[in-house]
Amino acid sequence: GAGVSQTPSNKVTEKGKYVELRCDPISGHTALYWYRQSLGQGPEFLIYFQGTGAADDSGLPNDRFFAVRPEGSVSTLKIQRTERGDSAVYLCASSLSTGFGETQYFGPGTRLLVL
Amino acid sequence: GNSVTQMEGPVTLSEEAFLTINCTYTATGYPSLFWYVQYPGEGLQLLLKATKADDKGSNKGFEATYRKETTSFHLEKGSVQVSDSAVYFCALLDTNAGKSTFGDGTTLTVKP
């Protein structure tokens, strides 16, 4: 079946602009996660959803970052007033549930470059 | 908070050599442990996992054992191939929350 998909695959924007990154999880997966990966580092947790609600947004770096999942499927990560330090690969993952030991399946990521 | 420390890379081996990539963790409670692999130009893929102490995860000739006493989850393979060249990430999943904590990754290059 189809895996997690993310669009766009690459995004170049100018400092101060607004961007939206989209994630389509695996069908039937109730949990959805966003991570950010900087060069040479492992993914860093941003936020996760169980259904439509954000269960933990403790990883969002500041109030310029916001994510939604209005119908419990597709999610959008929104970044306002982008800064050069926001440049990274943004990864989305989904899992069947948030049960013990549940595997998270990752998408290919969106590479964001802020000029 | 939770943390994962991986052996620093890069690691370069000849084909058929033995591989060990060290991983240690700090966590409250009883996390599940994972190894993910990222091949060049591809996304993160689950390689193997273990959900409780003394469990051994295995896949594609790779193995790792969940050692609670040493808080470790070292990745091993007896005979590496050129196709194993990739970046390997150790991660833990907090049992009380949905989020994973990752190490910084170890780049493995296998030469013919």
XYZ file of C-alpha atoms in Angstrom:
227
model
C 0.000 0.000 0.000
C 0.947 3.649 -0.177
C 3.341 4.985 2.385
C 3.483 8.395 4.006
C 3.713 11.146 1.411
C 4.852 14.729 1.851
C 4.559 17.742 -0.397
C 6.391 19.639 -1.625
C 9.598 17.634 -1.664
C 11.590 20.867 -1.777
C 10.655 24.404 -0.828
C 12.762 27.518 -1.240
C 11.448 30.701 0.327
C 12.644 34.094 1.440
C 13.141 35.186 5.006
C 9.894 36.514 6.450
C 7.584 34.532 4.165
C 4.896 32.041 5.217
C 5.107 28.365 4.230
C 2.868 25.324 4.503
C 4.097 21.757 4.426
C 1.675 18.900 3.845
C 1.663 15.324 5.069
C -0.553 12.446 3.928
C -0.297 9.569 6.408
C -0.836 5.896 5.736
C -4.553 5.204 5.454
C -6.039 4.134 8.776
C -3.186 5.444 10.905
C -4.592 7.466 13.779
C -1.331 8.978 15.004
C 0.722 11.502 13.040
C 4.047 13.057 13.958
C 6.201 15.936 12.744
C 9.967 16.004 13.176
C 12.687 18.355 11.997
C 16.103 17.138 10.893
C 19.051 19.468 10.544
C 22.164 18.469 8.631
C 24.238 15.899 10.469
C 21.686 15.397 13.217
C 18.889 13.021 14.022
C 15.220 13.948 13.717
C 13.958 16.229 16.465
C 10.353 15.914 17.650
C 7.998 18.834 16.982
C 4.394 17.722 17.532
C 2.146 14.705 17.336
C -1.570 14.197 16.766
C -3.848 11.477 17.963
C -6.839 11.840 15.667
C -7.609 15.514 15.129
C -6.110 16.833 18.344
C -2.529 17.736 19.106
C -1.563 15.364 21.916
C 1.882 16.868 22.464
C 3.226 20.059 20.886
C 6.114 20.504 23.280
C 8.694 20.336 20.487
C 7.450 23.334 18.519
C 10.300 25.854 18.841
C 8.127 28.990 19.085
C 4.746 30.437 18.180
C 5.722 30.887 14.528
C 5.161 27.151 14.120
C 1.679 25.673 14.045
C 0.205 22.401 12.802
C -3.304 21.192 12.119
C -5.023 17.935 11.284
C -8.672 18.952 10.905
C -10.158 15.668 9.722
C -7.810 13.276 11.414
C -5.946 12.382 8.239
C -3.899 14.956 6.291
C -1.823 17.364 8.358
C -0.306 20.734 7.531
C 2.689 22.269 9.291
C 2.607 26.046 9.021
C 5.572 28.332 9.572
C 5.076 32.080 9.766
C 7.750 34.747 9.269
C 10.347 32.173 8.266
C 13.929 32.619 9.422
C 17.153 31.230 7.972
C 17.451 28.978 11.012
C 14.242 27.212 9.986
C 16.084 25.622 7.062
C 15.979 21.855 7.576
C 14.264 18.689 6.400
C 10.784 18.390 7.882
C 9.737 14.775 8.366
C 6.276 13.416 8.883
C 5.521 9.972 10.291
C 2.384 8.024 11.078
C 1.542 4.992 13.177
C -1.493 2.791 13.610
C -1.884 4.027 17.173
C 0.270 5.307 20.003
C 0.367 1.936 21.691
C 3.406 0.439 23.340
C 6.206 -0.190 20.869
C 4.168 1.033 17.913
C 6.290 1.558 14.794
C 6.331 4.995 13.196
C 6.531 5.054 9.390
C 8.314 8.028 7.911
C 7.713 10.007 4.750
C 10.526 11.203 2.462
C 10.521 14.684 3.999
C 10.256 18.250 2.761
C 13.564 20.056 2.399
C 12.992 23.695 3.366
C 15.547 26.354 2.479
C 15.026 29.887 3.760
C 17.157 32.456 1.915
C 14.595 14.172 29.671
C 15.186 11.297 27.285
C 18.374 11.103 25.248
C 20.158 8.762 22.843
C 23.909 8.709 22.287
C 25.338 6.988 19.256
C 28.835 6.065 18.281
C 30.279 8.870 16.207
C 31.028 8.222 12.591
C 31.820 7.959 9.903
C 32.561 4.261 9.937
C 34.335 2.715 6.962
C 34.599 -1.064 6.596
C 35.593 -3.556 3.965
C 32.989 -5.933 2.606
C 32.383 -8.964 4.865
C 33.759 -7.183 7.941
C 31.969 -7.292 11.300
C 29.944 -4.230 12.214
C 29.106 -2.772 15.611
C 27.461 0.608 16.091
C 27.092 1.532 19.749
C 23.952 3.121 21.147
C 23.169 4.036 24.736
C 20.108 5.782 26.069
C 18.705 7.663 29.031
C 14.984 7.416 29.674
C 12.392 7.367 32.380
C 10.185 4.335 32.425
C 10.553 1.503 29.936
C 11.009 2.762 26.396
C 10.864 0.783 23.189
C 14.093 0.896 21.178
C 14.545 1.140 17.431
C 17.175 1.228 14.730
C 16.284 3.146 11.582
C 18.294 3.245 8.358
C 18.461 5.969 5.740
C 19.896 4.910 2.391
C 21.257 7.606 0.067
C 18.416 9.660 -1.381
C 15.731 7.805 0.577
C 13.645 8.346 3.699
C 14.007 6.778 7.131
C 13.109 3.101 7.250
C 12.642 0.915 10.281
C 15.436 -1.662 10.466
C 14.553 -3.431 13.707
C 13.066 -2.861 17.131
C 12.799 -4.298 20.639
C 10.111 -3.470 23.158
C 11.365 -4.940 26.427
C 14.529 -5.880 28.249
C 16.522 -8.792 26.763
C 14.476 -8.755 23.566
C 16.530 -9.119 20.397
C 15.428 -7.347 17.245
C 16.717 -8.663 13.934
C 16.324 -7.952 10.231
C 18.462 -8.320 7.075
C 21.298 -9.889 9.087
C 21.371 -7.018 11.590
C 20.735 -7.642 15.286
C 20.414 -5.566 18.444
C 19.615 -6.630 22.008
C 17.784 -4.425 24.525
C 20.087 -4.304 27.552
C 18.379 -2.586 30.448
C 21.290 -3.049 32.858
C 23.658 -1.141 30.578
C 20.949 1.005 28.911
C 22.275 -0.014 25.526
C 20.997 -1.213 22.159
C 24.089 -1.829 20.039
C 23.623 -2.707 16.367
C 25.640 -5.623 14.949
C 26.049 -7.448 11.670
C 28.399 -10.319 11.077
C 29.294 -9.598 7.468
C 28.504 -6.242 5.872
C 27.880 -5.657 2.187
C 28.407 -2.621 -0.010
C 24.623 -2.235 -0.114
C 24.593 -1.652 3.674
C 26.202 1.756 3.152
C 23.771 4.190 4.755
C 23.147 6.349 7.816
C 21.915 4.444 10.875
C 19.847 6.056 13.624
C 19.150 4.682 17.073
C 15.899 5.875 18.663
C 13.724 5.363 21.694
C 9.967 5.652 21.969
C 8.692 7.010 25.252
C 6.005 4.697 26.571
C 4.160 7.599 28.167
C 4.124 9.778 25.088
C 4.075 9.299 21.350
C 7.328 10.989 20.575
C 10.604 9.374 19.609
C 14.058 10.607 20.570
C 16.817 9.977 18.025
C 20.571 9.806 18.113
C 22.561 11.899 15.655
C 23.148 9.025 13.259
C 26.204 7.033 12.212
C 27.312 6.999 8.595
C 28.512 3.614 7.404
C 30.488 3.177 4.193
C 31.317 -0.343 3.035
C 34.043 -0.678 0.408
C 34.360 -3.626 -1.979
